Coordinates of C-alpha atoms and ligand atoms in Angstrom, one line a residue:
X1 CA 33.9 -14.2 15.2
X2 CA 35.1 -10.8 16.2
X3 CA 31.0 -9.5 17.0
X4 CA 31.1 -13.1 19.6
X5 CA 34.3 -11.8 21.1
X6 CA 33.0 -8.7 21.6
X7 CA 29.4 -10.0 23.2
X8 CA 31.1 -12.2 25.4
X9 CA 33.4 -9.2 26.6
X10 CA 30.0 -7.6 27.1
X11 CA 28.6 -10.1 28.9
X12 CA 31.7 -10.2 31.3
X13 CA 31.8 -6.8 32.2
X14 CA 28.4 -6.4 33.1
X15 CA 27.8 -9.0 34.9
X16 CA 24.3 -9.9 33.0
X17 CA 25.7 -13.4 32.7
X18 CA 24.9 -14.5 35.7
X19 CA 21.3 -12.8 36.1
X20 CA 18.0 -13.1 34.9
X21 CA 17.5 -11.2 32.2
X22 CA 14.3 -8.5 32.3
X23 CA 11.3 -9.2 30.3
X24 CA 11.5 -7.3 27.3
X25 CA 10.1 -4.1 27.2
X26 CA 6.7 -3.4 24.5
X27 CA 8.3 -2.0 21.8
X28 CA 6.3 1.7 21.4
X29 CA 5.9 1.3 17.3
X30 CA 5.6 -2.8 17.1
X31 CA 2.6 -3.3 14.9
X32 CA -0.5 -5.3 16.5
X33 CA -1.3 -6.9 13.6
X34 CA 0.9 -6.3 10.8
X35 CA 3.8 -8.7 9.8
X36 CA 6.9 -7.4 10.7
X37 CA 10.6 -9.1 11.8
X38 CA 11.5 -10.7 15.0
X39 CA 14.7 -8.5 14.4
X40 CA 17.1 -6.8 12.3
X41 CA 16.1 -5.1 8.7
X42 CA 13.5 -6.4 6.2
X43 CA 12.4 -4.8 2.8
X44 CA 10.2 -6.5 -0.4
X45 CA 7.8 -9.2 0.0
X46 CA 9.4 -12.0 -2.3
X47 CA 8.6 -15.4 -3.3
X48 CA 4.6 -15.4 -2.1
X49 CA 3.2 -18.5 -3.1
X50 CA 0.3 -20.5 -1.9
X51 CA 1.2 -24.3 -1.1
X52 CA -0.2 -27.3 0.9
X53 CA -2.4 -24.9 3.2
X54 CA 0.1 -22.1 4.1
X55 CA 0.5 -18.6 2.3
X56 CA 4.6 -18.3 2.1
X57 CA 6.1 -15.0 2.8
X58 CA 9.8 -14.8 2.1
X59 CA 11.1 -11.5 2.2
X60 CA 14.4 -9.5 1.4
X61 CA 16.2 -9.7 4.7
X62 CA 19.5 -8.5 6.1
X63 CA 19.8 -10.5 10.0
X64 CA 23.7 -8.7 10.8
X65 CA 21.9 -5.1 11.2
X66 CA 18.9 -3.1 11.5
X67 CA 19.7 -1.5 8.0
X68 CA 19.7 -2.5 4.5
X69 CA 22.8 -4.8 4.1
X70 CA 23.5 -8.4 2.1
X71 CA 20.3 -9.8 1.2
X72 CA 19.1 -13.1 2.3
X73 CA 15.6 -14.2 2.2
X74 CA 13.4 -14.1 5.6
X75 CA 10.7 -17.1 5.8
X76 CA 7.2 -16.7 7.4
X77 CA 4.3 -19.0 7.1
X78 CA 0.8 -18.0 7.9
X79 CA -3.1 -20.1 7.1
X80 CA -5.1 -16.8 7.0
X81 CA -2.1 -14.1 6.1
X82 CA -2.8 -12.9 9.3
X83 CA -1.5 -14.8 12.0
X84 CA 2.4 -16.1 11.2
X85 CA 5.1 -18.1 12.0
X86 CA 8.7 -17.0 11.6
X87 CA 11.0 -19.5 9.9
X88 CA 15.1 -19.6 9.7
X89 CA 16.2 -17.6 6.9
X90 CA 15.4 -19.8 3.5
X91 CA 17.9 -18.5 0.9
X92 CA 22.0 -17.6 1.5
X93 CA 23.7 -15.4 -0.6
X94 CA 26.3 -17.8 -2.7
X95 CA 29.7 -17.1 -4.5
X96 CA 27.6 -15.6 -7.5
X97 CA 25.6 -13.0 -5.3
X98 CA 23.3 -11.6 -2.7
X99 CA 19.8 -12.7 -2.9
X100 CA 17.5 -9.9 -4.1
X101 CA 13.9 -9.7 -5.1
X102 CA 12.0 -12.0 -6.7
X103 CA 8.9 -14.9 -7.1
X104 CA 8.2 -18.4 -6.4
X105 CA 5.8 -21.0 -7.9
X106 CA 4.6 -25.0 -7.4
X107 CA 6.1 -26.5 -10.3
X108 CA 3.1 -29.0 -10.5
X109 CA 4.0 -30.5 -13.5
X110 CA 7.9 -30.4 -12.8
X111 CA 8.6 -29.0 -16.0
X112 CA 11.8 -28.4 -14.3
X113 CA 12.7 -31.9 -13.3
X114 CA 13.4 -30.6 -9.5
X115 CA 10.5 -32.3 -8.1
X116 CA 11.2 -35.6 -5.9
X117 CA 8.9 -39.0 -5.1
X118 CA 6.1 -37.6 -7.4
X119 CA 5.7 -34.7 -5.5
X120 CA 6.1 -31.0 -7.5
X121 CA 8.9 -28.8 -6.0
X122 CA 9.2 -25.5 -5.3
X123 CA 11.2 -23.0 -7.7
X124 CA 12.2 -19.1 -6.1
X125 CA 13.1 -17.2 -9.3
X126 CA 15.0 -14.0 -8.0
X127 CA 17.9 -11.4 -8.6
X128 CA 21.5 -12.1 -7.6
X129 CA 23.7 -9.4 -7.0
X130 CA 27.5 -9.7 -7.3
X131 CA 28.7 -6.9 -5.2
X132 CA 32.4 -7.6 -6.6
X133 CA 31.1 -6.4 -9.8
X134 CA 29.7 -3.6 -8.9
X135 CA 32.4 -2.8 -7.2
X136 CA 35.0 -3.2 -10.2
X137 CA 32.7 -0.6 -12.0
X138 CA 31.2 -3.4 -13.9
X139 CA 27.5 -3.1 -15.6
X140 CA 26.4 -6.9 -15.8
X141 CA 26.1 -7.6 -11.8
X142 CA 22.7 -8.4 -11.4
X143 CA 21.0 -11.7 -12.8
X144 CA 18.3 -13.8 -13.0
X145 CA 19.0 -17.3 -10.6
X146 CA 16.7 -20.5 -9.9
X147 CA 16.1 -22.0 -6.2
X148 CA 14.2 -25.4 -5.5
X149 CA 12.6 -27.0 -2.4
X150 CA 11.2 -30.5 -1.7
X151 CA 10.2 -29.3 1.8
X152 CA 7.8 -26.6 1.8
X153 CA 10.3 -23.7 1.3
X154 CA 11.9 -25.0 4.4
X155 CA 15.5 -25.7 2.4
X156 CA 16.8 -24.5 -0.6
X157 CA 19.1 -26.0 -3.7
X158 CA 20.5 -23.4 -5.5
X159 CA 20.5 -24.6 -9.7
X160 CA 23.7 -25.7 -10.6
X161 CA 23.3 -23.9 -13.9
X162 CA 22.9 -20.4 -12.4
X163 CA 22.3 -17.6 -13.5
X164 CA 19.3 -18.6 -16.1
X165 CA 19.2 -15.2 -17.3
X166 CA 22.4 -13.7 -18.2
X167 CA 23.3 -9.5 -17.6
X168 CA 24.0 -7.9 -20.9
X169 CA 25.7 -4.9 -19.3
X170 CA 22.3 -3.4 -17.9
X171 CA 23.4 -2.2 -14.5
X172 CA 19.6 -2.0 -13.0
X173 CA 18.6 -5.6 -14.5
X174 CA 16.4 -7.4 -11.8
X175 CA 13.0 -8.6 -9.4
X176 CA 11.7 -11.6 -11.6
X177 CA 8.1 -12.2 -10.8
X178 CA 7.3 -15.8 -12.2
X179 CA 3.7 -16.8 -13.7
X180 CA 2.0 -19.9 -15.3
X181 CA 0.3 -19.0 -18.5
X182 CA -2.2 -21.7 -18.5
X183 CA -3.1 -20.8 -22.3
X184 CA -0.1 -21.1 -23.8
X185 CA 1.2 -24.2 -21.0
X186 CA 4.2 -22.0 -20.4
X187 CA 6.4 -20.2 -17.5
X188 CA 6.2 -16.1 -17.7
X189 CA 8.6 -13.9 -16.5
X190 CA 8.7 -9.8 -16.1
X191 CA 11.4 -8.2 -14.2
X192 CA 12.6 -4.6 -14.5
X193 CA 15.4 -3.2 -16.5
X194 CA 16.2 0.4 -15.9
X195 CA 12.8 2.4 -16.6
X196 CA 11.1 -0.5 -18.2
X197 CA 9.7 -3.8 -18.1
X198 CA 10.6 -7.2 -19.6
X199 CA 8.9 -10.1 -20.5
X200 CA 10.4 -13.7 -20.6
X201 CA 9.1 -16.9 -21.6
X202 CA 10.5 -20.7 -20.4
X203 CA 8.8 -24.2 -20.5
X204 CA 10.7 -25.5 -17.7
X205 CA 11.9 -22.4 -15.7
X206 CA 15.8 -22.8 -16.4
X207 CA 16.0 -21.8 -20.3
X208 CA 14.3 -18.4 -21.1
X209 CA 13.4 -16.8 -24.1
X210 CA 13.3 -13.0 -24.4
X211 CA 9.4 -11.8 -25.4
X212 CA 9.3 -8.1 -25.7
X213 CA 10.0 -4.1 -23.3
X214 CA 7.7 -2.3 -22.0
X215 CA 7.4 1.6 -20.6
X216 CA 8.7 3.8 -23.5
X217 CA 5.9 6.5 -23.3
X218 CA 3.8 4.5 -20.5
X219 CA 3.9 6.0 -16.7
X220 CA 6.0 7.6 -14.6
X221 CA 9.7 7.1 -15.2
X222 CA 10.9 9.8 -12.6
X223 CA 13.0 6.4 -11.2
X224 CA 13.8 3.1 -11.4
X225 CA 11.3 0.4 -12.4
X226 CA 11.6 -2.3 -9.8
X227 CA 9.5 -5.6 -8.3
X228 CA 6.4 -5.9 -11.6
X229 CA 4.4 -8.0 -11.4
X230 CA 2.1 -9.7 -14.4
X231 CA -1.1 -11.2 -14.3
X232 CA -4.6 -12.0 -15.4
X233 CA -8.0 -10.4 -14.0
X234 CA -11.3 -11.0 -14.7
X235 CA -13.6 -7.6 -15.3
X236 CA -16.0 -7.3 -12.4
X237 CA -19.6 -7.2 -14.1
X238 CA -18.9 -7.9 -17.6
X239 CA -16.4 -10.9 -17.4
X240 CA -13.9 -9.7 -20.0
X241 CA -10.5 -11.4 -19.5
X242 CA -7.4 -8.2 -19.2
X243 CA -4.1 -8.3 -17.9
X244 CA -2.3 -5.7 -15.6
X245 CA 1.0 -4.6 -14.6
X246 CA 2.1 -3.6 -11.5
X247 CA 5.5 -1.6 -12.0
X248 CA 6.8 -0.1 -8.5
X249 CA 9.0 2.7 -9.1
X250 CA 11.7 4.4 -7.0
X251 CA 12.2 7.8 -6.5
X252 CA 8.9 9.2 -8.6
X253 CA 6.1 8.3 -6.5
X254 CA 3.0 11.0 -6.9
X255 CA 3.9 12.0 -3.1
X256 CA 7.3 11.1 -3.0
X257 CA 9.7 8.5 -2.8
X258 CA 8.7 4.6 -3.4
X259 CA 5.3 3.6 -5.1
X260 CA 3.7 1.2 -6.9
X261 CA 1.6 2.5 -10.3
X262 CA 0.0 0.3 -12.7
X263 CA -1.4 -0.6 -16.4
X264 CA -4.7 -2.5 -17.4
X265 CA -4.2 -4.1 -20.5
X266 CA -3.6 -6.8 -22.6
X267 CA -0.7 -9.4 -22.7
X268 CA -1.2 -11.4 -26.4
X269 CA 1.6 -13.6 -25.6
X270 CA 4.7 -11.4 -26.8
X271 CA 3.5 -7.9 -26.0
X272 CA 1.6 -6.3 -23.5
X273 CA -0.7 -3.4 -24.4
X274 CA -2.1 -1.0 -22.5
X275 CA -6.3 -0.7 -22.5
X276 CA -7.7 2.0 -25.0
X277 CA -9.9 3.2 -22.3
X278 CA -7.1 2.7 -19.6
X279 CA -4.9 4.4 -22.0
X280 CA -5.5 8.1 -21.6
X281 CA -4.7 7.9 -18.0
X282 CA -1.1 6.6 -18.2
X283 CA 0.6 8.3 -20.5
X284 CA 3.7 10.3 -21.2
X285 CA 4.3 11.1 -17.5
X286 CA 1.2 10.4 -16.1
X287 CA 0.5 7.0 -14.0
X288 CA -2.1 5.7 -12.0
X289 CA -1.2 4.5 -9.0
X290 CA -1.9 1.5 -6.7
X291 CA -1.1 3.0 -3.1
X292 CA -1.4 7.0 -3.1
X293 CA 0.4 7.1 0.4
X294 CA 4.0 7.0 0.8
X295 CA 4.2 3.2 2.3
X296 CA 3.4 0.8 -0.1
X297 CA 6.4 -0.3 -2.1
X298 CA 7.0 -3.6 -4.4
X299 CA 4.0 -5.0 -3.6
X300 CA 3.4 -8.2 -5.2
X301 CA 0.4 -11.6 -5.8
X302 CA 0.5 -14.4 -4.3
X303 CA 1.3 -17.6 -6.6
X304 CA -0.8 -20.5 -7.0
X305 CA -3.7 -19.4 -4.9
X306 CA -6.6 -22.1 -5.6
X307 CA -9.0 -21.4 -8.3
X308 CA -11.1 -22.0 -5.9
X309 CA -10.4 -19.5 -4.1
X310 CA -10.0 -17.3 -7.2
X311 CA -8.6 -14.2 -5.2
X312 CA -5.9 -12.3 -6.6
X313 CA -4.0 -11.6 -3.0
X314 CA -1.6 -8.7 -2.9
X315 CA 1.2 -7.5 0.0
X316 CA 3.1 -4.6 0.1
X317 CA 6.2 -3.4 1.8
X318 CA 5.0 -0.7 4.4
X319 CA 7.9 2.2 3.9
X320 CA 9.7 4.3 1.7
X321 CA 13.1 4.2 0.7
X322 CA 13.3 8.0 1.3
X323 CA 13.6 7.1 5.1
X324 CA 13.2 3.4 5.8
X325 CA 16.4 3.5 7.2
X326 CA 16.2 5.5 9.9
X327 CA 12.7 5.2 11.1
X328 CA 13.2 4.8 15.2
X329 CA 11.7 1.1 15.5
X330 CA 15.1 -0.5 17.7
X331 CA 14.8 -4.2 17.3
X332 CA 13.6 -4.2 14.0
X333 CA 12.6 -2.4 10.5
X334 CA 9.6 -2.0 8.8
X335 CA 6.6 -4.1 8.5
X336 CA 4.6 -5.3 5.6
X337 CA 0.9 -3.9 4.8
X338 CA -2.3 -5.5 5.5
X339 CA -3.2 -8.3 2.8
X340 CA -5.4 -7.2 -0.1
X341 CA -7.6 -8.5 -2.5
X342 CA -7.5 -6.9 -6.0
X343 CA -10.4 -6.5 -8.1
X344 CA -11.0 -5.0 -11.7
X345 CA -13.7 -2.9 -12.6
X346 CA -15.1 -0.3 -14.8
X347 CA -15.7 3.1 -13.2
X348 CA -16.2 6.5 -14.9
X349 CA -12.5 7.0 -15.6
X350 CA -12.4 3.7 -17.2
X351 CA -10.8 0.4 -15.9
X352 CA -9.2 0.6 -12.5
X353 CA -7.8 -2.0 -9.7
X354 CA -9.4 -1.7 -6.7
X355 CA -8.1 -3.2 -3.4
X356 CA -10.0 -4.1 0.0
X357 CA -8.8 -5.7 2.8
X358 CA -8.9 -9.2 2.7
X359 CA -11.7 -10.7 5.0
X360 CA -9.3 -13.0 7.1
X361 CA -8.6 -9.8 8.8
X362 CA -11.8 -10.1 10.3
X363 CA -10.7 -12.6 12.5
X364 CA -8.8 -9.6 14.4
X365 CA -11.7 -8.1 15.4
X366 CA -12.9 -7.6 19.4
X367 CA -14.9 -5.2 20.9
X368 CA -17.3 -3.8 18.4
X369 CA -19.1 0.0 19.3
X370 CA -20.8 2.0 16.6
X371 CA -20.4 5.2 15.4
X372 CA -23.6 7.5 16.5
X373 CA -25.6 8.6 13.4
X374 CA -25.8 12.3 12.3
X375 CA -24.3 15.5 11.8
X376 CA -20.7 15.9 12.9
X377 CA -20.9 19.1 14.0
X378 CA -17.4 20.1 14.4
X379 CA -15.5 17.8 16.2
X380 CA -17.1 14.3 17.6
X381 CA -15.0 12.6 20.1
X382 CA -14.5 8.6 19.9
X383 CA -12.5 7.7 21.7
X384 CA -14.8 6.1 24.2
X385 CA -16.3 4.3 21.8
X386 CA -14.5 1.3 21.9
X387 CA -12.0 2.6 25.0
X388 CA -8.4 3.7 24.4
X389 CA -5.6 3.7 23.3
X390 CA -6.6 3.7 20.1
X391 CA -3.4 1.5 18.6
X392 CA -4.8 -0.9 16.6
X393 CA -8.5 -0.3 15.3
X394 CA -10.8 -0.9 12.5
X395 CA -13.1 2.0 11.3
X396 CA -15.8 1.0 9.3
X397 CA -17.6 4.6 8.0
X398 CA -20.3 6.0 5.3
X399 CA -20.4 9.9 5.3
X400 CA -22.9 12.1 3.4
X401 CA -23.6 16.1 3.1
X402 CA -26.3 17.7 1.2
X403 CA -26.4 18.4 -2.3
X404 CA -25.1 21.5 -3.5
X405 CA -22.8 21.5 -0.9
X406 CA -19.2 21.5 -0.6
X407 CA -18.4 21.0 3.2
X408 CA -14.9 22.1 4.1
X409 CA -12.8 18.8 4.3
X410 CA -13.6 16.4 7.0
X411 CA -12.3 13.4 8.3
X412 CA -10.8 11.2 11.4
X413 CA -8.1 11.9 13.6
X414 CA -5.8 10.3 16.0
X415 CA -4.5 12.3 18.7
X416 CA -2.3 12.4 22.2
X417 CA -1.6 14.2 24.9
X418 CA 1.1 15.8 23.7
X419 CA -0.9 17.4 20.5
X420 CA 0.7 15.3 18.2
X421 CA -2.0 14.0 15.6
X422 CA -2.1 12.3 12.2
X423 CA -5.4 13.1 10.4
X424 CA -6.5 10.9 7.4
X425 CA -9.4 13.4 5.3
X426 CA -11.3 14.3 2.6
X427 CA -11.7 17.5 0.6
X428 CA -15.1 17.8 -1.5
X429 CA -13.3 20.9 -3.2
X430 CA -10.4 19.2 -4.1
X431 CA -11.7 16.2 -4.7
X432 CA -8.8 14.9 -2.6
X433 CA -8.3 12.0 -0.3
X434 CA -5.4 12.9 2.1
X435 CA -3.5 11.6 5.0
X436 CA -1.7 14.9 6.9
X437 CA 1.2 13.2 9.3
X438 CA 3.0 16.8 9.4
X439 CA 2.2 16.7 13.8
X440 CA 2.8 12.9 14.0
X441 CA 5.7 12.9 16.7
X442 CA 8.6 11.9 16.0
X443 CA 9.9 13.2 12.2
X444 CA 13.4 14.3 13.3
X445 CA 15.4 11.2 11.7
X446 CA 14.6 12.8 7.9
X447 CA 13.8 15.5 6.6
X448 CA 11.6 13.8 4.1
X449 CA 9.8 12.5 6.8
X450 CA 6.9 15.0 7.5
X451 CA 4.3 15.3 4.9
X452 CA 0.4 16.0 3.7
X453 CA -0.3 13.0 0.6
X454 CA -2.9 13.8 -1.4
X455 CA -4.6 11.1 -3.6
X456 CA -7.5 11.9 -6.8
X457 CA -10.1 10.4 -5.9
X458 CA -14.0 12.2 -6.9
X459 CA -16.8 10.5 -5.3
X460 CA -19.9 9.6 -6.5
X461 CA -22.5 12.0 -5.8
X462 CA -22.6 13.8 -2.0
X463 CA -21.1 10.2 -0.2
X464 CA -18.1 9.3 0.5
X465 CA -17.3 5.4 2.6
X466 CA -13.9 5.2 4.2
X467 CA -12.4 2.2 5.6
X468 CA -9.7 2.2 8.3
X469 CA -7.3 -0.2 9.9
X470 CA -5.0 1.6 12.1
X471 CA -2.3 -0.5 14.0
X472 CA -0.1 1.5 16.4
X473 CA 2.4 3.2 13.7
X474 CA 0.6 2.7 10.9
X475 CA -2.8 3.8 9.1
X476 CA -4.1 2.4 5.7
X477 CA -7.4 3.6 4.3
X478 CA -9.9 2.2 1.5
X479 CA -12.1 4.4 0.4
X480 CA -15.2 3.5 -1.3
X481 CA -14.6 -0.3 -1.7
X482 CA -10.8 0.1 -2.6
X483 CA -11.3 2.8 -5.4
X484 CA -9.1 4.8 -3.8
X485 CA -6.0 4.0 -1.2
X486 CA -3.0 5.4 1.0
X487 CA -0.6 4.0 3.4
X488 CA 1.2 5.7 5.5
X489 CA 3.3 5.0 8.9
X490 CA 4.0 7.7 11.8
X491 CA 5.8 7.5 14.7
X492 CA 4.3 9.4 18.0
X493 CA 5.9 10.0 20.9
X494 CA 3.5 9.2 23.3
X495 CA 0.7 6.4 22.3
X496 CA -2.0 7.7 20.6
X497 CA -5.0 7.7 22.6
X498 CA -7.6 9.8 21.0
X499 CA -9.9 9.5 17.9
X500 CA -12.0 11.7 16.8
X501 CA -13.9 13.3 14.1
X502 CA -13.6 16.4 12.6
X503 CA -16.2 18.4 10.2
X504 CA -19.3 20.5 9.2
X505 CA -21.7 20.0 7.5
X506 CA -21.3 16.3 7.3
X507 CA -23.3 13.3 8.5
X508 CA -22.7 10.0 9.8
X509 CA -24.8 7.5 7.4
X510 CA -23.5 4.6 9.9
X511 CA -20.3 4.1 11.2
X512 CA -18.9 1.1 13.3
X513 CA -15.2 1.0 15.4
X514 CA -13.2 -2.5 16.2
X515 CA -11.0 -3.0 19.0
X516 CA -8.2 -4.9 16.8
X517 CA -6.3 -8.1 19.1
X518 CA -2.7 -8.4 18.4
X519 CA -2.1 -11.2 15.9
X520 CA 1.4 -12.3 17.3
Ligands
FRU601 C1 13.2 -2.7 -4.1 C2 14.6 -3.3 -4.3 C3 14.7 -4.3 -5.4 C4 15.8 -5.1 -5.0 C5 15.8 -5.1 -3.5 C6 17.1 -5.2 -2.8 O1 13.0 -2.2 -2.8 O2 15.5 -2.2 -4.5 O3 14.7 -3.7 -6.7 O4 15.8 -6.4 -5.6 O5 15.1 -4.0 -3.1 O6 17.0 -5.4 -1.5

């Protein structure tokens, strides 16, 4: 009541009332392509499930402010997980909480009974969060609730029964991510506890039964463990069935801040175990991660995506806590990543997820120039190539040097006139993948801000393939076929409107830009 009063004083004493308004102006860091808000603060991807033709993309939304505040759930609907359409807000906080991360599923058989005229409902599975406990000093605040819908996520019933999970005085206790075990015809659950993981299992989503922890001596732990996410993967080449893990953590990323790191194992109903030949590479300390940039955060799978489809379909929220905050976007905060498809396969360090863009994206594409072959010699300029400003691109690029070598690093760069840059590279020497945002613009509102990330990644042989999608404040790069990734946003002052590349001794193999159109 007292924010109307005070808009309709506004209104009064200047006068806008009574004229027409002026058109909005383009908001400098609004993504082209990537989802973000209409308005006011967003965070996690939640409840991502696949129903009746549309991906659903609810996500932990606060619509009083432009900062983190009590968490409702934003709605978006989208064919291709390209193009969407924002819905009102699906889920309200009620008297026993906020409304923090977590999954949905189609209840196709309605084990839970919710489903109406024969038709299965919809069940969210999430975190509430009493802030009156935590404000008494209480432990047991955060717990495990149940939502339905009979129309398409539209509307939601909260479970009179709530909460179906119970806090035993774990004060970090939350993010269920919701499966169907199709084995054993039951309802898995994993949600984070502290620094580990925890595994549930339910035949009709509203009683659960506790299965087993996971983490003690696995991964990072240099934070929280929040948003996992459980499920099954085929092996690319030989067929073997494993399961991975996806544990974000927060602070303890390998460049700071948020991230999302990862196990490749097995899941024998009750326990899950890490891969012998995974293993080595995640223990005590060590993690391998999904995202080696700063901006990929608890990044989840879609639910119920057709077999026939088969894809296991991944989004990611594209920030940091260290600063999401007080990144300068007005209207809004924070946008979600591109979609991905995750595959498993074997490489030389043993079993690894890989993730590539998903080809819907390709739907985005305009104006097509390629890359001329041959030795970079330095600097090569592009941004002619497909015209400027070079806001929202796709760079499509295999580069080679001689054997024996070890070029310098190389690598592509955006640029403006005011010498501002962000350059994503590669160091043969270090065997490093890197995006260097220390010149981006703008870096003032944190201090944590401004930073070089550096990800592992050794190629094969003298040739290295790295794929771009670069949308106004944002660059993500897959490099050879998803083996390695980073994320990472920047905020310049002036548009961006060169692109160039940078190196010696290094060829162009081939090498193709896209124009990108604006998907909203
Ligand atoms: C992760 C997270 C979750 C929590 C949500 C609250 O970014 O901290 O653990 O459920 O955000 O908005």
């Amino acid at each position: 009541m007292n924010k109307l009063i005070t808009a309709l004083g506004i209104l009064v004493l200047t006068g806008c009332g009574n004229k027409p308004q002026p058109a909005p102006a383009e908001e400098p860091h609004r993504p082209h392509f990537h989802f973000t808000p209409e308005k006011m603060w967003m965070n996690d991807p939640n409840g991502m499930v696949f129903y009746e033709g549309n991906y659903h993309l609810f996500y932990q939304y606060y619509p009083d402010s432009t900062v983190w505040g009590p968490m409702h759930w934003g709605h978006a609907v989208s064919a291709d997980m390209v193009h969407w359409q924002h819905l009102p807000v699906a889920i309200y906080p009620d008297s026993l909480g906020l409304i923090f991360s977590g999954s949905a599923v189609v209840d196709w058989d309605n084990t839970s009974g919710f489903g109406q005229d024969g038709k299965p409902p919809l069940v969210a599975i999430f975190t509430q969060h009493l802030m009156a406990g935590e404000k008494s000093g209480r432990n047991d605040f955060q717990y495990q609730s149940i939502a339905y819908s009979n129309d398409k996520g539209q509307t939601w019933t909260m479970y009179a029964g709530n909460p179906v999970i119970g806090n035993p005085g774990i004060r970090d206790f939350r993010d269920p991510k919701v499966i169907r075990d199709t084995a054993s015809n039951r309802w898995l659950m994993v949600f984070s506890a502290g620094d580990h993981s925890k595994f549930w299992s339910s035949t009709d989503l509203k009683h659960w039964t506790h299965l087993s922890d996971f983490g003690a001596g696995w991964g990072a732990h240099g934070g929280l463990w929040e948003c996992p996410d459980l499920f099954p993967m085929t092996m690319e080449g030989t067929g073997e069935q494993k399961w991975v893990l996806l544990q974000s953590i927060n602070p303890g990323a390998p460049n700071g801040g948020s991230g999302t790191q990862y196990f490749i194992g097995q899941f024998d109903g009750k326990n899950f175990v890490p891969d012998e030949r995974f293993a080595p590479a995640a223990t005590q300390e060590k993690a391998v991660w999904l995202d080696y940039g700063r901006d990929n955060y608890a990044g989840v799978t879609w639910s119920d995506v057709p077999p026939s489809d088969g894809r296991r379909l991944f989004l990611g929220w594209m920030s940091n806590w260290d600063y999401a905050q007080v990144v300068p976007t007005d209207a809004w905060r924070s946008a979600m990543t591109i979609p991905r498809a995750l595959k498993l396969k074997y490489t030389h360090e043993g079993p690894r997820l890989f993730s590539e863009p998903v080809s819907e994206l390709e739907a985005l594409r305009g104006q097509a120039a390629d890359v001329p072959k041959g030795e970079i010699g330095g600097a090569r300029d592009l941004s002619d190539v497909t015209g400027k400003p070079v806001s929202a691109k796709e760079i499509l690029l295999e580069l080679e040097w001689d054997a024996g070598q070890t070029p310098a690093d190389f690598g592509v760069e955006l640029f403006n006139s005011k010498g501002e840059k962000v350059r994503v590279g590669y160091s043969p020497a270090d065997r490093q993948l890197y995006i260097d945002r220390r010149e981006s613009g703008n870096m003032a509102f944190s201090p944590k801000f401004s930073s070089k990330d550096l990800a592992p990644h050794k190629t094969a042989g003298q040739r290295l393939q790295l794929h771009l999608f670069i949308d106004v404040a944002s660059v993500e790069v897959f490099a050879d076929g998803g083996a390695c990734v980073m994320t990472d946003c920047f905020f310049p002052t002036e548009a961006f409107t060169g692109l160039r590349l940078k190196g010696a001794g290094v060829r162009v193999v081939s090498g193709k830009v896209w124009n990108l159109n604006k998907a909203r």
